[in-house]
Amino acid sequence: MNDQTTPHLEGLVCPIPLRHDEKIVMGHGSGGRMSHELIGRLFQEPFDNPALRAANDAGLVSVDGARLAISTDSHVVWPLFFPGGDIGRLAVCGTVNDLAMMGATPLYLTAGFILEEGLDVSLLAQVVLSMQAAAAEAGVSIVAGDTKVVQRGKADGLYINTAGVGVLRHNGTIAGDQARPGDAVILSGPMGDHGIAVLSARGELGFEADVVSDVAPLNHLVAAMMAAGELHVLRDPTRGGVATTLNEIARQSAVAVVLDERAIPVRPAVASACEMLGFDPLYVANEGKLLAIVAAEAAPAVLAAMRATRYGEEAVIIGRVQAAPQGRVLMRTSIGSTRVVDMLAGEMLPRIC
């Protein structure tokens, strides 16, 4: 390829690094193996409690008999606006979805803004209106907030932290350790849209990619699924993608997840971008998709309910859960072989969410 068509890859990929025990590197923010190691080594013991130890998308607590889900998330995506979304919509949807993945009904959010000196007030106003629209779509209220300003050059314009509270109105348990042999694995739609849309907005692909981020609130989709049948696990495959999320579930539940490569949906534009850059779509971030581990007998009804909703129209069964090998994700390829699908090791696409 000539210089006009060669993608600008500098800074995009951090391959599997040597051990980094003394300094933080970008791979610690990947959501993959390095993130898990950092959490286990530095945070888990000092903050240890049953809710945190469960390692789900939100912590479950009980207050006066009510079961609540609580979650928090920080958003450092760059650029602030990208096809299909912006940092404001991302901030609201990210926390709403973490609560929904526990089967909770999201109710209230808080929002903290780190503003960089020199940020255009008109741009901030656009982000705030986007957050308002996303909150209205999800049916949640932003009830508290905070604003801080840092010196020019210290924050890439804007960072946002959101925290959320939701209530569990069901008596069951939806969690990462609930997958059972025989369960069906459902993906709510094509994977990798968000990561490639953000990368395209940075101008780092070297070509135009007609891809729009999937960022969306999934709580109404989850409500429809819960009404249709028995759900064991729900997760939104954000940082680290589908592969890393399924590895987390397989390890928490001490089961194996076996995927069918031919069943996994990827949009042609995403597949082309990944092929050119040497990425595997299984590891690319999503912000409006979910993975569901569902009792086999409930799978047809749950799938039908998903396909009747706005954000589940393209849902498909992509695999099954089996007893062994425990803690592993396997892929039955289109040519009939089987390969191991491991957890993301380093950082593939930094600043995606």
Coordinates of C-alpha atoms in Angstrom, one line a residue:
M1 CA 0.0 0.0 0.0
N2 CA 1.2 3.6 -0.6
D3 CA 1.4 6.3 2.0
Q4 CA -2.1 7.5 1.2
T5 CA -3.8 4.2 2.0
T6 CA -1.7 2.9 4.8
P7 CA -3.5 3.1 8.2
H8 CA -1.7 5.1 10.9
L9 CA -1.1 2.4 13.4
E10 CA 1.3 4.2 15.8
G11 CA -0.1 4.2 19.3
L12 CA -3.1 1.9 18.5
V13 CA -1.8 -1.5 19.6
C14 CA 0.0 -2.5 22.7
P15 CA 1.0 -6.1 22.1
I16 CA 1.2 -8.6 25.0
P17 CA 3.6 -6.7 27.3
L18 CA 6.3 -7.8 29.7
R19 CA 5.1 -7.8 33.3
H20 CA 4.5 -4.3 34.6
D21 CA 4.4 -4.3 38.4
E22 CA 5.8 -0.9 39.2
K23 CA 4.2 1.5 36.6
I24 CA 0.7 1.7 35.1
V25 CA 0.6 1.2 31.3
M26 CA -2.2 1.4 28.9
G27 CA -2.8 -2.3 29.0
H28 CA -4.0 -1.9 32.6
G29 CA -7.1 -0.2 31.2
S30 CA -7.9 -2.8 28.6
G31 CA -10.5 -4.7 30.6
G32 CA -8.5 -7.8 29.8
R33 CA -5.9 -9.9 31.7
M34 CA -3.8 -7.0 32.8
S35 CA -6.8 -5.2 34.2
H36 CA -7.9 -8.3 36.1
E37 CA -4.4 -8.8 37.5
L38 CA -4.2 -5.2 38.7
I39 CA -7.6 -5.4 40.4
G40 CA -6.7 -8.7 42.1
R41 CA -3.3 -7.5 43.2
L42 CA -4.1 -3.9 44.3
F43 CA -7.8 -3.4 44.9
Q44 CA -9.4 -6.7 45.8
E45 CA -8.0 -7.2 49.3
P46 CA -8.2 -3.7 50.7
F47 CA -11.8 -3.2 49.5
D48 CA -12.9 -6.8 50.0
N49 CA -16.6 -7.4 50.7
P50 CA -19.2 -9.9 49.4
A51 CA -20.6 -7.5 46.8
L52 CA -17.2 -6.6 45.4
R53 CA -15.9 -10.2 45.5
A54 CA -18.7 -11.4 43.3
A55 CA -17.0 -9.5 40.4
N56 CA -20.2 -8.6 38.5
D57 CA -21.1 -5.5 36.5
A58 CA -22.7 -4.0 39.6
G59 CA -22.5 -4.6 43.3
L60 CA -25.7 -6.1 44.9
V61 CA -26.6 -4.8 48.4
S62 CA -29.7 -5.0 50.6
V63 CA -31.2 -2.0 52.4
D64 CA -34.3 -2.6 54.6
G65 CA -35.3 -5.6 52.6
A66 CA -34.9 -4.0 49.2
R67 CA -32.2 -5.4 46.9
L68 CA -30.2 -2.7 45.1
A69 CA -27.6 -2.7 42.4
I70 CA -24.9 0.0 42.5
S71 CA -22.3 0.7 39.8
T72 CA -19.9 3.4 38.7
D73 CA -18.0 4.0 35.5
S74 CA -15.5 6.6 34.2
H75 CA -15.5 7.7 30.6
V76 CA -12.4 9.0 28.8
V77 CA -13.3 8.3 25.2
W78 CA -11.5 10.2 22.5
P79 CA -12.7 11.9 20.3
L80 CA -15.6 13.2 22.4
F81 CA -18.0 12.8 19.4
F82 CA -18.1 9.8 17.1
P83 CA -20.5 8.3 14.6
G84 CA -23.6 7.3 16.5
G85 CA -22.8 8.8 19.8
D86 CA -20.7 11.0 22.1
I87 CA -19.1 10.9 25.6
G88 CA -22.4 12.0 27.2
R89 CA -24.6 9.3 25.7
L90 CA -21.8 6.8 26.4
A91 CA -21.6 7.8 30.1
V92 CA -25.4 7.4 30.7
C93 CA -25.7 4.1 28.7
G94 CA -22.6 2.5 30.2
T95 CA -23.9 2.8 33.8
V96 CA -27.5 2.0 32.9
N97 CA -26.3 -1.2 31.2
D98 CA -24.1 -2.3 34.1
L99 CA -27.2 -2.1 36.4
A100 CA -29.4 -3.9 33.8
M101 CA -26.9 -6.7 33.5
M102 CA -27.8 -7.7 37.1
G103 CA -31.5 -7.8 36.2
A104 CA -32.0 -4.5 38.0
T105 CA -34.3 -1.7 37.0
P106 CA -32.0 1.4 36.7
L107 CA -33.5 4.4 38.6
Y108 CA -31.0 7.1 39.5
L109 CA -27.6 8.3 38.2
T110 CA -25.0 10.8 39.4
A111 CA -22.6 12.6 37.0
G112 CA -19.2 14.0 37.7
F113 CA -17.4 16.2 35.1
I114 CA -13.7 16.8 34.8
L115 CA -13.4 19.8 32.5
E116 CA -10.2 21.1 30.9
E117 CA -9.5 24.8 30.8
G118 CA -10.3 26.0 27.3
L119 CA -13.2 23.6 26.6
D120 CA -15.9 25.3 24.5
V121 CA -19.0 25.8 26.6
S122 CA -21.1 25.1 23.5
L123 CA -19.5 21.7 23.2
L124 CA -20.2 20.9 26.8
A125 CA -23.8 22.0 26.3
Q126 CA -24.1 19.5 23.5
V127 CA -22.8 16.7 25.7
V128 CA -25.2 17.6 28.5
L129 CA -28.2 17.6 26.1
S130 CA -27.1 14.2 24.8
M131 CA -27.0 12.9 28.4
Q132 CA -30.5 14.3 29.0
A133 CA -31.8 12.5 25.9
A134 CA -30.1 9.2 26.8
A135 CA -31.4 9.4 30.4
A136 CA -35.0 10.0 29.1
E137 CA -34.7 7.0 26.8
A138 CA -33.5 4.8 29.6
G139 CA -36.1 6.2 32.0
V140 CA -33.6 7.3 34.7
S141 CA -33.0 10.6 36.5
I142 CA -29.6 12.3 37.1
V143 CA -30.1 13.3 40.7
A144 CA -26.6 14.6 41.8
G145 CA -23.4 15.8 40.2
D146 CA -20.0 17.4 40.5
T147 CA -17.8 19.7 38.4
K148 CA -14.1 20.2 38.5
V149 CA -11.8 22.1 36.2
V150 CA -8.1 21.2 35.5
Q151 CA -5.4 23.1 33.7
R152 CA -5.2 23.3 30.0
G153 CA -3.7 20.1 28.6
K154 CA -4.6 17.9 31.6
A155 CA -7.8 16.3 30.5
D156 CA -8.3 16.0 26.7
G157 CA -11.3 18.4 27.0
L158 CA -13.7 16.4 29.2
Y159 CA -13.9 13.2 31.3
I160 CA -17.2 12.0 32.9
N161 CA -17.8 9.7 35.8
T162 CA -21.3 8.3 36.3
A163 CA -22.7 6.2 39.2
G164 CA -26.0 4.5 39.2
V165 CA -28.5 2.8 41.5
G166 CA -31.2 0.3 40.5
V167 CA -33.6 -2.0 42.2
L168 CA -34.1 -5.7 41.7
R169 CA -37.7 -6.5 41.5
H170 CA -37.3 -10.3 40.9
N171 CA -36.3 -13.1 43.3
G172 CA -33.8 -14.8 41.0
T173 CA -30.1 -14.5 40.7
I174 CA -28.5 -13.2 37.5
A175 CA -24.7 -13.2 37.9
G176 CA -21.5 -14.3 36.3
D177 CA -21.3 -17.5 38.3
Q178 CA -24.7 -18.8 37.2
A179 CA -23.9 -20.4 33.8
R180 CA -24.8 -24.0 33.6
P181 CA -23.9 -26.9 31.2
G182 CA -26.5 -27.0 28.4
D183 CA -27.3 -23.3 28.5
A184 CA -27.5 -21.3 25.3
V185 CA -25.3 -18.3 24.6
I186 CA -27.1 -15.4 22.9
L187 CA -25.5 -12.3 21.5
S188 CA -27.9 -9.4 20.9
G189 CA -26.4 -8.3 17.6
P190 CA -23.3 -7.7 15.5
M191 CA -20.1 -7.1 17.5
G192 CA -17.3 -4.5 17.2
D193 CA -19.4 -1.6 15.9
H194 CA -18.4 0.8 18.7
G195 CA -14.7 0.3 18.7
I196 CA -14.4 0.6 14.9
A197 CA -16.7 3.7 14.8
V198 CA -14.5 5.5 17.4
L199 CA -11.3 4.5 15.6
S200 CA -12.8 5.8 12.3
A201 CA -13.6 9.1 14.0
R202 CA -9.9 9.5 15.0
G203 CA -8.9 9.3 11.3
E204 CA -6.6 6.4 12.1
L205 CA -8.0 3.8 9.8
G206 CA -6.5 5.2 6.6
F207 CA -9.9 4.7 4.9
E208 CA -13.5 5.6 5.4
A209 CA -15.5 3.0 7.4
D210 CA -19.3 3.2 7.2
V211 CA -19.7 2.1 10.8
V212 CA -21.9 3.7 13.5
S213 CA -21.4 3.1 17.2
D214 CA -24.0 0.8 18.8
V215 CA -24.1 2.8 22.1
A216 CA -27.5 2.4 23.6
P217 CA -29.4 1.8 26.9
L218 CA -30.3 -1.9 27.2
N219 CA -32.5 -1.9 30.2
H220 CA -35.8 -2.2 28.2
L221 CA -34.3 -5.1 26.2
V222 CA -33.4 -6.8 29.4
A223 CA -36.9 -6.3 30.9
A224 CA -38.4 -8.0 27.8
M225 CA -35.9 -10.9 28.1
M226 CA -36.7 -11.4 31.8
A227 CA -40.4 -11.6 31.1
A228 CA -39.8 -14.3 28.4
G229 CA -37.7 -16.9 30.3
E230 CA -35.0 -17.9 32.7
L231 CA -31.8 -15.9 32.4
H232 CA -28.7 -17.1 34.2
V233 CA -26.0 -14.5 33.1
L234 CA -26.1 -11.1 31.5
R235 CA -23.1 -9.1 30.5
D236 CA -22.4 -6.2 28.1
P237 CA -19.1 -7.0 26.3
T238 CA -17.4 -3.5 26.4
R239 CA -13.7 -3.3 26.9
G240 CA -12.0 -6.6 25.8
G241 CA -15.0 -7.5 23.7
V242 CA -17.1 -10.7 23.5
A243 CA -14.1 -13.0 23.9
T244 CA -12.9 -11.4 27.2
T245 CA -16.4 -11.2 28.6
L246 CA -17.1 -14.9 27.9
N247 CA -13.8 -15.9 29.5
E248 CA -14.8 -14.0 32.6
I249 CA -18.1 -15.9 32.7
A250 CA -16.5 -19.3 32.0
R251 CA -14.0 -18.7 34.9
Q252 CA -16.7 -17.4 37.4
S253 CA -19.0 -20.3 36.6
A254 CA -16.3 -23.0 36.2
V255 CA -17.7 -24.1 32.9
A256 CA -16.7 -24.1 29.2
V257 CA -18.2 -21.9 26.5
V258 CA -18.2 -23.3 23.0
L259 CA -18.9 -20.9 20.2
D260 CA -19.9 -21.5 16.6
E261 CA -17.8 -19.2 14.4
R262 CA -20.4 -19.3 11.6
A263 CA -23.1 -18.0 13.9
I264 CA -21.3 -14.9 15.3
P265 CA -22.5 -11.7 13.5
V266 CA -20.0 -9.1 12.3
R267 CA -20.9 -6.3 9.9
P268 CA -18.9 -6.4 6.7
A269 CA -17.4 -2.9 7.3
V270 CA -16.2 -3.9 10.8
A271 CA -14.8 -7.2 9.4
S272 CA -12.9 -5.3 6.7
A273 CA -11.5 -2.8 9.1
C274 CA -10.4 -5.5 11.5
E275 CA -8.8 -7.6 8.7
M276 CA -6.8 -4.6 7.5
L277 CA -5.6 -3.7 11.0
G278 CA -5.0 -7.2 12.1
F279 CA -7.7 -7.1 14.8
D280 CA -10.0 -9.9 15.9
P281 CA -13.6 -8.6 16.1
L282 CA -14.1 -10.8 19.2
Y283 CA -11.9 -8.4 21.2
V284 CA -13.3 -5.1 19.9
A285 CA -15.5 -3.0 22.3
N286 CA -19.3 -2.8 22.1
E287 CA -21.5 -0.3 24.0
G288 CA -25.0 -1.4 22.9
K289 CA -24.8 -5.2 22.8
L290 CA -25.3 -7.9 25.5
L291 CA -24.4 -11.5 26.0
A292 CA -27.0 -13.7 27.7
I293 CA -26.5 -17.2 29.1
V294 CA -30.0 -18.7 29.1
A295 CA -31.5 -22.0 30.1
A296 CA -31.8 -24.1 27.0
E297 CA -35.5 -24.6 27.2
A298 CA -36.0 -20.8 27.5
A299 CA -33.8 -19.8 24.7
P300 CA -36.4 -19.8 21.8
A301 CA -38.8 -17.6 23.8
V302 CA -36.0 -15.2 25.0
L303 CA -34.7 -14.9 21.5
A304 CA -38.1 -14.1 20.1
A305 CA -38.6 -11.5 22.8
M306 CA -35.3 -9.9 22.0
R307 CA -36.0 -9.7 18.3
A308 CA -39.2 -7.9 19.0
T309 CA -37.3 -5.0 20.6
R310 CA -35.3 -2.1 19.0
Y311 CA -31.9 -3.2 20.3
G312 CA -32.3 -6.9 20.0
E313 CA -33.6 -7.3 16.4
E314 CA -30.4 -9.0 15.3
A315 CA -30.0 -11.3 18.3
V316 CA -28.6 -14.8 17.6
I317 CA -27.5 -17.9 19.5
I318 CA -23.8 -18.1 19.1
G319 CA -22.9 -21.1 21.3
R320 CA -23.5 -23.4 24.2
V321 CA -22.2 -24.0 27.7
Q322 CA -20.7 -27.3 28.6
A323 CA -19.1 -28.8 31.7
A324 CA -15.4 -28.9 30.5
P325 CA -12.8 -27.8 30.1
Q326 CA -13.6 -25.5 33.0
G327 CA -12.8 -21.8 32.6
R328 CA -12.2 -22.1 28.9
V329 CA -13.8 -20.5 25.8
L330 CA -13.5 -22.6 22.6
M331 CA -14.4 -21.8 19.0
R332 CA -15.6 -24.3 16.5
T333 CA -14.3 -22.7 13.3
S334 CA -15.9 -22.6 9.9
I335 CA -13.4 -25.2 8.6
G336 CA -14.3 -27.7 11.3
S337 CA -11.4 -27.2 13.7
T338 CA -11.5 -26.1 17.3
R339 CA -9.4 -23.3 18.8
V340 CA -9.0 -21.7 22.2
V341 CA -10.4 -18.1 22.5
D342 CA -8.4 -16.5 25.3
M343 CA -8.9 -13.3 27.3
L344 CA -7.4 -10.1 25.9
A345 CA -3.9 -9.7 27.1
G346 CA -2.7 -6.1 26.3
E347 CA -4.5 -3.0 25.2
M348 CA -5.8 -3.1 21.6
L349 CA -7.7 0.1 21.2
P350 CA -7.1 2.6 24.0
R351 CA -9.6 5.4 24.9
I352 CA -12.6 3.6 23.5
C353 CA -15.0 4.3 26.4

